[in-house]
XYZ file of C-alpha atoms in Angstrom:
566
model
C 0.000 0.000 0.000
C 1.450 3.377 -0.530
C 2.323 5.167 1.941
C 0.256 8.419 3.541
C 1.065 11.196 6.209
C -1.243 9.142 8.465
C 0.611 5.892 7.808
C 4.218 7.242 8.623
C 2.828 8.464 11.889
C 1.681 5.359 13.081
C 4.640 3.528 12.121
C 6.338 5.952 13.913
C 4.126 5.586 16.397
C 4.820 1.701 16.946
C 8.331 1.417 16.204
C 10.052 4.613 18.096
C 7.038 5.385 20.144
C 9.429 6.818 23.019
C 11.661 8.611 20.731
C 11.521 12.522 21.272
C 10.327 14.090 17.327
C 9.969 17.743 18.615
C 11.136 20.076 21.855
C 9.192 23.010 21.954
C 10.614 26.241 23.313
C 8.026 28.900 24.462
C 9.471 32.050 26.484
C 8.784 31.758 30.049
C 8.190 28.163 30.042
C 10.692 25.455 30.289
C 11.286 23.239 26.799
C 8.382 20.820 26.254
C 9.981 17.504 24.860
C 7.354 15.726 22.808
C 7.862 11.704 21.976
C 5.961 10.410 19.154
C 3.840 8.404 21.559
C 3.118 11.809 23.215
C 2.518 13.086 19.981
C 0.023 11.056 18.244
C -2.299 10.591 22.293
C -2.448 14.593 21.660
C -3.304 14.093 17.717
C -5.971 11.636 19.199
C -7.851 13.439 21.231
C -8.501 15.948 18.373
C -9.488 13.214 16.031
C -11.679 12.068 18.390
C -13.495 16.076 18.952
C -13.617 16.020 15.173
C -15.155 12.688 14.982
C -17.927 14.077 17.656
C -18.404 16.556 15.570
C -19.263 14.629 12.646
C -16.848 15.606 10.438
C -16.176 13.394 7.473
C -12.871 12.336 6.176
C -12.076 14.853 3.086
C -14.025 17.326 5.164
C -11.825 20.836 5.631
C -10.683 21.758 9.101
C -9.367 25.309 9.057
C -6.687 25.262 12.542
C -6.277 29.195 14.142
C -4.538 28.284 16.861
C -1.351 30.011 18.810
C 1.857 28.438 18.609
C 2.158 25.497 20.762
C 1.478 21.894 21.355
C -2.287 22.075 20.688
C -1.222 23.283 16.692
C 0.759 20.602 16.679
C -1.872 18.249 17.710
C -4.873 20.287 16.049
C -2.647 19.440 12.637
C -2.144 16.062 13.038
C -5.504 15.127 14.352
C -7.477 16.306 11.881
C -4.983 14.003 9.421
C -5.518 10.777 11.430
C -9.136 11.244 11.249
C -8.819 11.656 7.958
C -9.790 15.721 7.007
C -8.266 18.218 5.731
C -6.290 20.553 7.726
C -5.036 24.066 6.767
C -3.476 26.391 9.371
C -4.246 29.833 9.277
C -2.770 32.788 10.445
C -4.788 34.744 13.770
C -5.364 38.209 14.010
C -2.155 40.229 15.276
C -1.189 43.979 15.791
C 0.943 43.493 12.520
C -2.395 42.437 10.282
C -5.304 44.742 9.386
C -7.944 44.133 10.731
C -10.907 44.568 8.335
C -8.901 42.759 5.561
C -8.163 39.947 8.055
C -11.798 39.520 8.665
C -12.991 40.004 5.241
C -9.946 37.584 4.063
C -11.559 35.024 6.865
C -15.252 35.006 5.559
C -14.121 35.109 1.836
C -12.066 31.571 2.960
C -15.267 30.097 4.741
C -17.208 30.971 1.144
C -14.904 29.459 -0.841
C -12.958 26.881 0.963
C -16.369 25.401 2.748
C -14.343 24.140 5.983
C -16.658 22.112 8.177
C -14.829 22.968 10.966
C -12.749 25.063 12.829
C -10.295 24.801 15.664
C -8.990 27.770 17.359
C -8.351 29.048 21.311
C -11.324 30.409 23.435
C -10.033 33.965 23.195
C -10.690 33.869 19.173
C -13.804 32.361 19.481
C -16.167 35.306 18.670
C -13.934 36.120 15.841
C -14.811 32.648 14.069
C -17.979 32.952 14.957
C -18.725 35.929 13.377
C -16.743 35.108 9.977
C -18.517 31.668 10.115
C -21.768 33.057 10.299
C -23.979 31.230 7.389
C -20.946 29.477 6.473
C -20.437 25.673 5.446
C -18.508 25.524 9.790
C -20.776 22.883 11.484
C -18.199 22.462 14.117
C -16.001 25.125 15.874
C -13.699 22.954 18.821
C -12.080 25.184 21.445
C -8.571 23.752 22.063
C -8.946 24.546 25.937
C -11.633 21.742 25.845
C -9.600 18.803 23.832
C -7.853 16.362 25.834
C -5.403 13.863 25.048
C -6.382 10.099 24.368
C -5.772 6.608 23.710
C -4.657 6.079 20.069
C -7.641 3.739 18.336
C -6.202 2.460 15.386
C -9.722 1.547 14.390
C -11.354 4.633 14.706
C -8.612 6.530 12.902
C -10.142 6.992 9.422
C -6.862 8.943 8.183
C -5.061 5.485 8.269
C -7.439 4.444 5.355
C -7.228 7.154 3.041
C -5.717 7.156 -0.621
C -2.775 8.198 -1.358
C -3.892 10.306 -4.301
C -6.474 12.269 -1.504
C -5.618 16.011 -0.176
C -3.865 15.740 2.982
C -3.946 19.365 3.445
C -4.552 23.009 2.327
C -1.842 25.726 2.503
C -3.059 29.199 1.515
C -1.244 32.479 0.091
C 0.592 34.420 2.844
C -0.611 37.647 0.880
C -2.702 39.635 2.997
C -6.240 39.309 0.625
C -4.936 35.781 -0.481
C -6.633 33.730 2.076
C -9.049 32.448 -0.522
C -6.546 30.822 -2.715
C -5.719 27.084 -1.669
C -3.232 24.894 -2.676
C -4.292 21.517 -2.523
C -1.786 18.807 -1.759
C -2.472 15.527 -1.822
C -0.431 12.582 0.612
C 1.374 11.081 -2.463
C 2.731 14.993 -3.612
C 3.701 15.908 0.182
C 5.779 12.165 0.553
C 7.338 12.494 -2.666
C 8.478 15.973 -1.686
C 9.795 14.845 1.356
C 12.049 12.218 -0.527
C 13.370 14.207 -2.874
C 14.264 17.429 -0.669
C 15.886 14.990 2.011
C 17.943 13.255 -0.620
C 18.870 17.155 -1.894
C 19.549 17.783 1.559
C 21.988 14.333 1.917
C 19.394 14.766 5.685
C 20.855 12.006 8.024
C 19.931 10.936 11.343
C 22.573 13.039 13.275
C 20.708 15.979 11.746
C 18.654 18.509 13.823
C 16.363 21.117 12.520
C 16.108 24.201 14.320
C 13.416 26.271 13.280
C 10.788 29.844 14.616
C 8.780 29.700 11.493
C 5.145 30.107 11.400
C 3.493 26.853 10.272
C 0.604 28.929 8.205
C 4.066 29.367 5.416
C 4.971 26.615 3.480
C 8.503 27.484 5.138
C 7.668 26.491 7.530
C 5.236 23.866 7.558
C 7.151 21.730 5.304
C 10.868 22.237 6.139
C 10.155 23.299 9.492
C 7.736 20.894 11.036
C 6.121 18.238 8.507
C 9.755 17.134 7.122
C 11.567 16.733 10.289
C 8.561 14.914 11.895
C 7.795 12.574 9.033
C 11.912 11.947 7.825
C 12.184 11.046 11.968
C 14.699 14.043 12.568
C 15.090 15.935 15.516
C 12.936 19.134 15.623
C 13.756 22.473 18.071
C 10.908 24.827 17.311
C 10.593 28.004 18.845
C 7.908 31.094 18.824
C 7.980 33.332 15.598
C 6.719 35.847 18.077
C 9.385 34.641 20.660
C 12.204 35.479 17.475
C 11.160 38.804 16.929
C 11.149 40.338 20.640
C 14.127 38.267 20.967
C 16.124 36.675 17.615
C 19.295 35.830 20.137
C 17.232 32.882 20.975
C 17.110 31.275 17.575
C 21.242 31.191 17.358
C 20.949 29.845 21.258
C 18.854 26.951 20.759
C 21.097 26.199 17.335
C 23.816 26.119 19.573
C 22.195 24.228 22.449
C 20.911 21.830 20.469
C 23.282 21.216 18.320
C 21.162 22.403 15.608
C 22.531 21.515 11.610
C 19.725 23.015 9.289
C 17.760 26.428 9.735
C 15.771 28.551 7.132
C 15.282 31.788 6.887
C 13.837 34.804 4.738
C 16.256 36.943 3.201
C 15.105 40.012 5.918
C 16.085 37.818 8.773
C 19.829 37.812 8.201
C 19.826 40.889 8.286
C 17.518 41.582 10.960
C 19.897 38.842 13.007
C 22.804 40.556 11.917
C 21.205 44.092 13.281
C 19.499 43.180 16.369
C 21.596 40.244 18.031
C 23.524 41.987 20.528
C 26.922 40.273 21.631
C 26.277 40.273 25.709
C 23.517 37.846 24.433
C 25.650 35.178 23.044
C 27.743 34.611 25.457
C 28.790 31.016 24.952
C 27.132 30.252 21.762
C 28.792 27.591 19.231
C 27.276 27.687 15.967
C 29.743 25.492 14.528
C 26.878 22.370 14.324
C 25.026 24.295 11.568
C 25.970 23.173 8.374
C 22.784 24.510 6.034
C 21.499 28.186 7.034
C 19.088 28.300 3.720
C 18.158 31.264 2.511
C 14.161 31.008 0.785
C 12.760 33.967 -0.380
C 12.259 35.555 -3.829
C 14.755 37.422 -4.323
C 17.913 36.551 -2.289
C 20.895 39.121 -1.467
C 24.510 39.023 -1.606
C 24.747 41.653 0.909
C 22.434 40.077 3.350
C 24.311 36.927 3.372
C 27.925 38.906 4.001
C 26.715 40.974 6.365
C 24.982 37.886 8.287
C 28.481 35.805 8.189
C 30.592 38.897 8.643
C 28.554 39.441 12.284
C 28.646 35.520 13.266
C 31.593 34.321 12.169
C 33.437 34.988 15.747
C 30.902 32.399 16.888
C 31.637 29.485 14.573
C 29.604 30.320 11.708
C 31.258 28.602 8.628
C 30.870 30.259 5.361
C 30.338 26.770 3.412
C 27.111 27.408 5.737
C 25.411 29.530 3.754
C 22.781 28.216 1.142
C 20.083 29.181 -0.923
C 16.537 27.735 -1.760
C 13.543 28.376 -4.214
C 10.443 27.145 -3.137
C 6.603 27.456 -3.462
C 3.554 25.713 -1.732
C 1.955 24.567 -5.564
C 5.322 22.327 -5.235
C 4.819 21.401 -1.787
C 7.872 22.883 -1.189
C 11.418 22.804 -2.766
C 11.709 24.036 -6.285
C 15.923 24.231 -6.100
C 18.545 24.174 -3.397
C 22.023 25.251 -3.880
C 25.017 25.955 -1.325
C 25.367 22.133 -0.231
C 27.707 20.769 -2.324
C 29.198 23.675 -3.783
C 29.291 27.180 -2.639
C 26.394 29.299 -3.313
C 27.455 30.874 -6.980
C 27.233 34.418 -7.162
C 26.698 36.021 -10.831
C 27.749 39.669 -11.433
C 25.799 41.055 -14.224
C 25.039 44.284 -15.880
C 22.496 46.233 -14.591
C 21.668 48.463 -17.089
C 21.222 44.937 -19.337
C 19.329 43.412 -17.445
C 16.406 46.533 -16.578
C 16.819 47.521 -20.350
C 17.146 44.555 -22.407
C 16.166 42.116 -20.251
C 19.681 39.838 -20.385
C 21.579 38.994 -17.611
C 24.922 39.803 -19.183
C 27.770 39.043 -17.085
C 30.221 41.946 -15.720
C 33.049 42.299 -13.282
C 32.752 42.526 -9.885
C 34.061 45.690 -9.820
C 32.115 47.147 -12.722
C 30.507 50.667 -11.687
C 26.729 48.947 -12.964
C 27.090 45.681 -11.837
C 24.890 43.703 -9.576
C 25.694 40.590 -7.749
C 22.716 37.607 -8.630
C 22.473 34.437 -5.890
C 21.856 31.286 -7.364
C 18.920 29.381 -5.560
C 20.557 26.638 -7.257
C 19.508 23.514 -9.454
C 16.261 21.966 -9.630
C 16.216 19.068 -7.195
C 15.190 15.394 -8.173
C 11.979 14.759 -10.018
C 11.301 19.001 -10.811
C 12.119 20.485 -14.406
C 12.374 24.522 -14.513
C 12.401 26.881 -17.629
C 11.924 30.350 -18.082
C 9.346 31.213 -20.400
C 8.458 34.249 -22.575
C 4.431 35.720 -22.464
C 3.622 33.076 -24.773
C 4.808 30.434 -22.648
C 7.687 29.286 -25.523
C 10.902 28.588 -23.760
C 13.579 31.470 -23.271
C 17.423 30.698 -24.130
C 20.139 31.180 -21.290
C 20.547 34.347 -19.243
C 16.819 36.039 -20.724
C 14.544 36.979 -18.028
C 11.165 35.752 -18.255
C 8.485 33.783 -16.034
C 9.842 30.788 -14.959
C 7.695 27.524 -14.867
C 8.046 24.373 -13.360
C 7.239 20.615 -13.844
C 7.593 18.212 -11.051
C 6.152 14.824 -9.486
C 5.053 17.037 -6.037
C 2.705 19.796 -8.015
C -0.373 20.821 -5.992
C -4.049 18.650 -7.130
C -4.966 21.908 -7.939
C -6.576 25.535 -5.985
C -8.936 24.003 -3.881
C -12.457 24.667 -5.309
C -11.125 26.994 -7.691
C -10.980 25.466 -10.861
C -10.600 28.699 -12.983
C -7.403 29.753 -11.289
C -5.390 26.267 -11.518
C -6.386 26.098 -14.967
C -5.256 29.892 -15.528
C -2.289 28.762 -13.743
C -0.707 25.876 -16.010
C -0.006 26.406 -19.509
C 0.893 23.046 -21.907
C 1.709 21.042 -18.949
C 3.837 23.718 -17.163
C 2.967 25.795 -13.886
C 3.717 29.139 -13.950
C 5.101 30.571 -10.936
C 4.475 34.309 -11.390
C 7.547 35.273 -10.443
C 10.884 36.639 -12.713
C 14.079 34.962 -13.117
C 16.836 33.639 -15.433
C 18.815 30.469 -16.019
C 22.280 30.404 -16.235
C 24.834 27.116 -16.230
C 22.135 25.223 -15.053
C 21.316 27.175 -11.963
C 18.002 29.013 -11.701
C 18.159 32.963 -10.242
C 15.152 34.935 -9.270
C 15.027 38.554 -9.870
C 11.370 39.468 -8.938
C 7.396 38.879 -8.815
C 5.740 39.500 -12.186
C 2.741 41.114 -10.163
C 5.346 43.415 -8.424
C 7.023 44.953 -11.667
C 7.308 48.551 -12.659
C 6.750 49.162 -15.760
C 8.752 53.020 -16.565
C 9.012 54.525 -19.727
C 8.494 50.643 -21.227
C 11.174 50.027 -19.101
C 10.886 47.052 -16.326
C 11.885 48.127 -13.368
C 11.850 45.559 -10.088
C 11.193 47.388 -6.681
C 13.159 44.786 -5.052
C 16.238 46.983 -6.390
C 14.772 50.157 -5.324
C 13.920 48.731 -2.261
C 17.443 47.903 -1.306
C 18.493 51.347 -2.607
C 16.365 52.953 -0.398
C 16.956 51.524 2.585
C 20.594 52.106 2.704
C 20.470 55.879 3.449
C 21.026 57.011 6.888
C 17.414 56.943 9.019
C 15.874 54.627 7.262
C 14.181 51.817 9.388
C 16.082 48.761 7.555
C 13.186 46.610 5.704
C 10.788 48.819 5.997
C 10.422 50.462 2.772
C 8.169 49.544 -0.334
C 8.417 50.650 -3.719
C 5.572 50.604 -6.322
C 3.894 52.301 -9.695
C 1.542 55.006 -9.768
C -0.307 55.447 -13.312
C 0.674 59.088 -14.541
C -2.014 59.853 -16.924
C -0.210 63.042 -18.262
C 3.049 61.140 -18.757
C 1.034 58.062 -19.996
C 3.609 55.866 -17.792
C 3.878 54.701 -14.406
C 6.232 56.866 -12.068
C 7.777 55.262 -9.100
C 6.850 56.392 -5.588
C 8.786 54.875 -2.378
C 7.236 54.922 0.890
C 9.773 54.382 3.702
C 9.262 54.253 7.479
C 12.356 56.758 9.513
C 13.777 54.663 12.169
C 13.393 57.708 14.668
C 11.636 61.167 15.225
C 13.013 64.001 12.718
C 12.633 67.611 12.230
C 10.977 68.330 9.096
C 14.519 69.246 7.639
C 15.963 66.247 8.917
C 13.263 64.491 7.099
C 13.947 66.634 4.082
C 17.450 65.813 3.671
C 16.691 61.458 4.056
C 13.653 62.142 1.446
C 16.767 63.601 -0.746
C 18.992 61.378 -0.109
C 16.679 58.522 -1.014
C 15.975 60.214 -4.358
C 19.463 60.886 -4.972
C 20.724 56.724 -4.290
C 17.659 55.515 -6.233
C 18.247 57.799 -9.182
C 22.150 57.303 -9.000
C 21.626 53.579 -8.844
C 18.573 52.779 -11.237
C 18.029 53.621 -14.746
C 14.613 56.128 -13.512
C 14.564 59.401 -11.756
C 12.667 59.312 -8.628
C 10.317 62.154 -7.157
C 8.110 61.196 -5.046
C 9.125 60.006 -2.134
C 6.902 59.640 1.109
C 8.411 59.229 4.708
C 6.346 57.594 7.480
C 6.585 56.815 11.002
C 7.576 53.456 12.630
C 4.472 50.175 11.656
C 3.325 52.426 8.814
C 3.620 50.058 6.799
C 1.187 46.600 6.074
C 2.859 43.553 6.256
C 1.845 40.073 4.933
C 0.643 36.967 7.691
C 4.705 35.446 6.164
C 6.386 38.824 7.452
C 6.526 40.540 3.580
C 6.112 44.165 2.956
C 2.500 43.680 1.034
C 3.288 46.109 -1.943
C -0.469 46.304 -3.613
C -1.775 47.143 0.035
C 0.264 49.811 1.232
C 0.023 51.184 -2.110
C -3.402 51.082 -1.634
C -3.038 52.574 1.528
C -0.740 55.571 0.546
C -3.707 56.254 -2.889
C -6.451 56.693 0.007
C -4.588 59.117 2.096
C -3.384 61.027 -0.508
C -7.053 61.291 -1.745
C -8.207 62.199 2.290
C -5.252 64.760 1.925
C -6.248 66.379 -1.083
C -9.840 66.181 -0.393
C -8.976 68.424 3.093
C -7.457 70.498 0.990
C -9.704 71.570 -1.534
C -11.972 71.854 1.674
C-alpha cells in the first residue's frame, strides 16, 4: 500500500514510540519535549473532537490556533481522522484588521471548511466570519484532551494516497481564498526528494521559529523533520522577533545543523543580536542556514556571516533555496555541495534589455545575482516568454516548473489552476533567469514597474532605499503610480524613519533617497513619502504587502487632497 502522512505516523508511532520528534521552546516556560507516543495521544484526542463533531474524512478543518502543542496536535488530528487541515494565520497587531476579517469570511465561502479549531479567546472572531458558512463544528482547544490512540477509529489510516492531505493558503494579505491543494502522495514524494537534496541524516537537527501557516515552515520546518524522523527544536515566531538571540541559542544548544530563513532575517539577526547575548554560543553544528525567499541578497548573506563568524559560523554554511507551496515545497537548493554561486551582471542589461549579461565585480553597474541553485530530483524549470515558448540562457522571463510534487490543484477553484498551467507547465508568477544550469530569481511579475516601457523591479529600489542614513532597515516599499499626463507609471517609495526628525531632517533622508535611487537605477525618482515606525502593512509570512500599502498611501493622498480643496 502506498504510503500516507497518516501511515508514517503510526509507524512511527509503533516502532520509536518513546523517541523525542519535537522540543518546543516557548518564552517563560521550560522546553516541552514531545515523543511520538506523546505526539500522536495529543493528535488523538482531536481526532476524536472532530469525529464528535461529525466531520467526514475529506471534510476541511481550518486550525487558528497560537503556537504550541495544541497546533501541533490540532494538525495532526485532523490528518488521522482523515480531514483536511489548513493552518491559518490569527489576528495580530501586525495584520489589518478589516482585511483579516474580510480575508476570513471570503475563505469560509470558498474553501467550505466544516470545521474550525482555534483558542477560546478567538472564538467570537470565528464565529462571526462563520456566520452562514459551510462551519458545522467550531472545537475550542482549551476543551480537547489527550487520548488513547484507536487504530480503528482513525479513518486517516485508510485514506488514498492520491487524496488532499492538506490546504496551505497564500501568505498575501487578501490571499486567504486561494488554496493549494496537496495531496499525501505529492507531500511524501516531496519529502524524498528534498531529504535526498539535503543528503538529511539521522545526526541531523532542525532548528526552526517559522510560522506553520508558510509553506517554510510547515514543510521544512515541522512536517519534514517529523515525518523523515529528525530531531525538531521549534521556537515562537513571536518569541524570534522580541528576541532573535534565541534562535542562534537553541542552534547552539541543540546542536542544531539546518535552519531557514527569509532573506530580511539575516539581516535583521545581523542588526538586532547583541553580543552580551551570546555569550557562549557555538554555531559550529550548523551546516545549512538556507536562505528562501524571492529574491535573495549578496549583501544580506555577508553581512549575516561577517557578524557571526566569531561564533563558529562557517561560510560553506550559507545556502540558498527556491520554493513554493503549488510544489509542496522545494523548487531548487544550492550551497550544499558547492558554494552558493554568485553572478555579477550588468544592470543596465538586465532593466533595459532584459539579459543577464555578465560583468566584473568591480564594474561601476554591476549587480551581484544568488543562485537558488539547481532543480532538485523529479522538478524540471524553464523560463518562459508571455507566450509560454521557452527562453534561451541568461533572458529573463516567467519561470515555470514541472515536477512529481505539483499541488491537485486551488482548492475549489478550478478557474485559477487552470489559468495557472499552460501546456503542462505551472507558472510561478515570479521573474528569473537560467544560467549554467542554476536558476536565479530577480522578482514577482505582479510586483514589476513598468517606466518609460522600461521594467523596473522594486526589489532593487527597495534595497536602494533603505541604505540611506534613518531609514528603518526593511521597511520600505516601492511601487507604480499610473501618470495619466506622462502616460507611464512613475515610481513612488514609501519608507518608514527609524526615529523622530525635524521636518529638515526628514527633508534631507527624502533627498537622499531620491538621490541613491536615481544614482543607482536607470529612472529618476520624485516622489518620495516618509512615514513613522508600523506604517507600513505587512503580509501573515512577514513581507512588505506592496499592492496594500500602495493602496493605503492612494487613500490618504485622496483624504489629503480632499482636506485640501476643503
Amino acid at each position: 500500500m502506498t504510503e500516507t502522512v497518516s501511515r508514517l505516523l503510526s509507524q512511527a508511532y509503533l516502532e520509536i514510540p518513546d523517541r523525542v520528534c519535537l522540543t518546543l521552546l516557548l518564552s517563560g516556560q521550560p522546553e516541552q519535549r514531545l515523543t511520538f507516543r506523546q505526539l500522536l495521544q495529543g493528535s488523538a484526542g482531536y481526532a476524536a473532537g472532530l469525529e464528535r463533531a461529525g466531520i467526514q474524512p475529506g471534510e476541511v478543518v481550518v486550525v487558528i490556533l497560537n503556537h504550541g502543542l495544541d497546533l501541533v496536535f490540532g494538525f495532526f488530528g485532523a490528518i488521522l481522522q482523515g480531514a483536511v487541515p489548513s493552518i491559518m494565520p490569527f489576528l495580530t497587531e501586525k495584520l489589518s484588521a478589516e482585511q483579516y476579517r474580510a480575508s476570513l469570511a471570503s475563505l469560509f465561502e470558498i474553501t467550505a471548511p466544516a470545521a474550525v479549531i482555534t483558542y477560546r479567546e478567538f472564538l467570537g472572531e470565528v464565529q462571526s466570519a462563520s456566520a452562514n458558512s459551510s462551519v458545522r463544528a467550531i472545537l475550542v482547544s482549551d476543551e480537547i484532551q489527550p487520548g488513547e490512540v484507536d487504530w480503528q477509529g482513525l479513518s486517516g489510516l485508510e485514506r488514498p494516497s492520491e487524496e488532499i492531505v492538506l490546504l496551505q493558503h497564500s501568505s498575501g494579505t487578501t490571499g486567504l481564498q486561494k488554496g493549494v491543494a496537496l495531496s499525501h502522495q505529492a507531500v511524501i514524494a516531496q519529502l524524498q526528494s528534498y531529504a535526498q537534496a539535503l543528503h538529511l541524516n539521522p545526526q541531523d537537527v532542525i532548528v526552526s521559529w517559522l510560522p506553520l501557516y508558510h509553506d517554510m515552515g510547515l514543510i521544512a520546518g515541522f512536517i519534514m523533520p517529523i515525518l523523515c524522523r529528525i530531531p525538531l527544536v521549534l521556537l515562537s515566531p513571536f518569541d524570534w522577533v522580541r528576541a532573535p538571540h534565541k534562535l542562534l541559542r537553541a542552534i547552539s544548544d541543540y546542536q542544531g545543523s539546518l535552519c531557514w530563513l527569509p532573506n530580511f532575517a539575516y539581516n535583521f539577526c545581523a542588526q538586532k543580536i547583541r553580543d552580551k547575548d551570546l555569550d557562549g554560543v557555538d554555531l559550529s553544528s550548523l551546516r545549512a542556514v538556507i536562505n528562501c525567499s524571492e529574491p535573495m541578497y549578496l549583501q544580506s548573506h555577508q553581512l549575516f556571516l561577517e557578524r557571526f563568524k566569531p561564533y563558529q559560523l562557517k561560510a560553506a554554511a550559507l545556502a540558498t533555496c527556491y520554493a513554493m507551496a503549488e510544489n509542496v515545497f522545494a523548487v531548487t537548493q544550492g550551497g550544499l555541495d558547492v558554494p552558493v554561486r554568485v553572478d555579477w551582471v550588468d544592470r543596465q542589461a538586465l532593466i533595459s534589455r532584459q539579459v543577464a549579461v555578465p560583468a566584473g565585480e568591480g564594474y561601476p553597474l554591476a549587480v551581484a545575482m544568488l543562485s537558488a541553485g539547481t532543480p532538485i530530483e523529479g522538478v524540471a524549470v524553464r523560463v518562459v516568454d508571455a507566450q509560454g515558448r521557452p527562453l534561451p540562457e541568461r533572458t529573463l522571463g516567467e519561470i515555470a516548473l514541472q515536477s512529481h510534487f505539483m499541488l491537485s490543484g486551488y482548492y475549489n477553484r478550478p478557474d485559477l489552476t487552470e489559468k495557472a498551467f499552460q501546456d503542462g507547465w505551472y507558472l510561478t508568477g515570479d521573474l528569473g533567469y537560467l544560467a549554467d544550469g542554476e536558476l536565479y530569481i530577480t522578482g514577482r511579475k505582479k510586483d514589476l514597474i513598468i517606466v518609460g516601457g522600461k521594467n523596473i523591479y522594486p526589489q532593487d529600489l527597495e534595497r536602494l532605499a533603505g541604505q540611506v542614513k534613518g531609514v528603518h532597515p526593511g521597511r520600505v516599499v516601492a511601487f507604480g503610480i499610473y501618470n495619466e499626463q506622462a502616460g507611464t507609471e512613475e515610481v513612488v517609495i514609501v519608507a518608514e524613519l527609524e526615529e523622530e526628525h525635524t521636518t529638515q531632517e526628514a527633508e534631507a533622508v527624502a533627498e537622499e533617497i531620491r538621490r541613491q535611487v536615481t544614482k543607482g537605477s536607470d529612472i529618476v525618482l520624485r516622489t518620495v513619502h516618509l512615514v513613522g515606525r508600523n506604517w507600513l502593512l505587512k503580509t501573515s509570512s512577514g513581507k512588505v504587502a506592496r499592492q496594500a500599502n500602495r493602496d493605503k498611501y492612494l487613500l490618504e493622498k485622496a483624504t489629503r487632497e480632499q482636506v485640501t480643496r476643503e
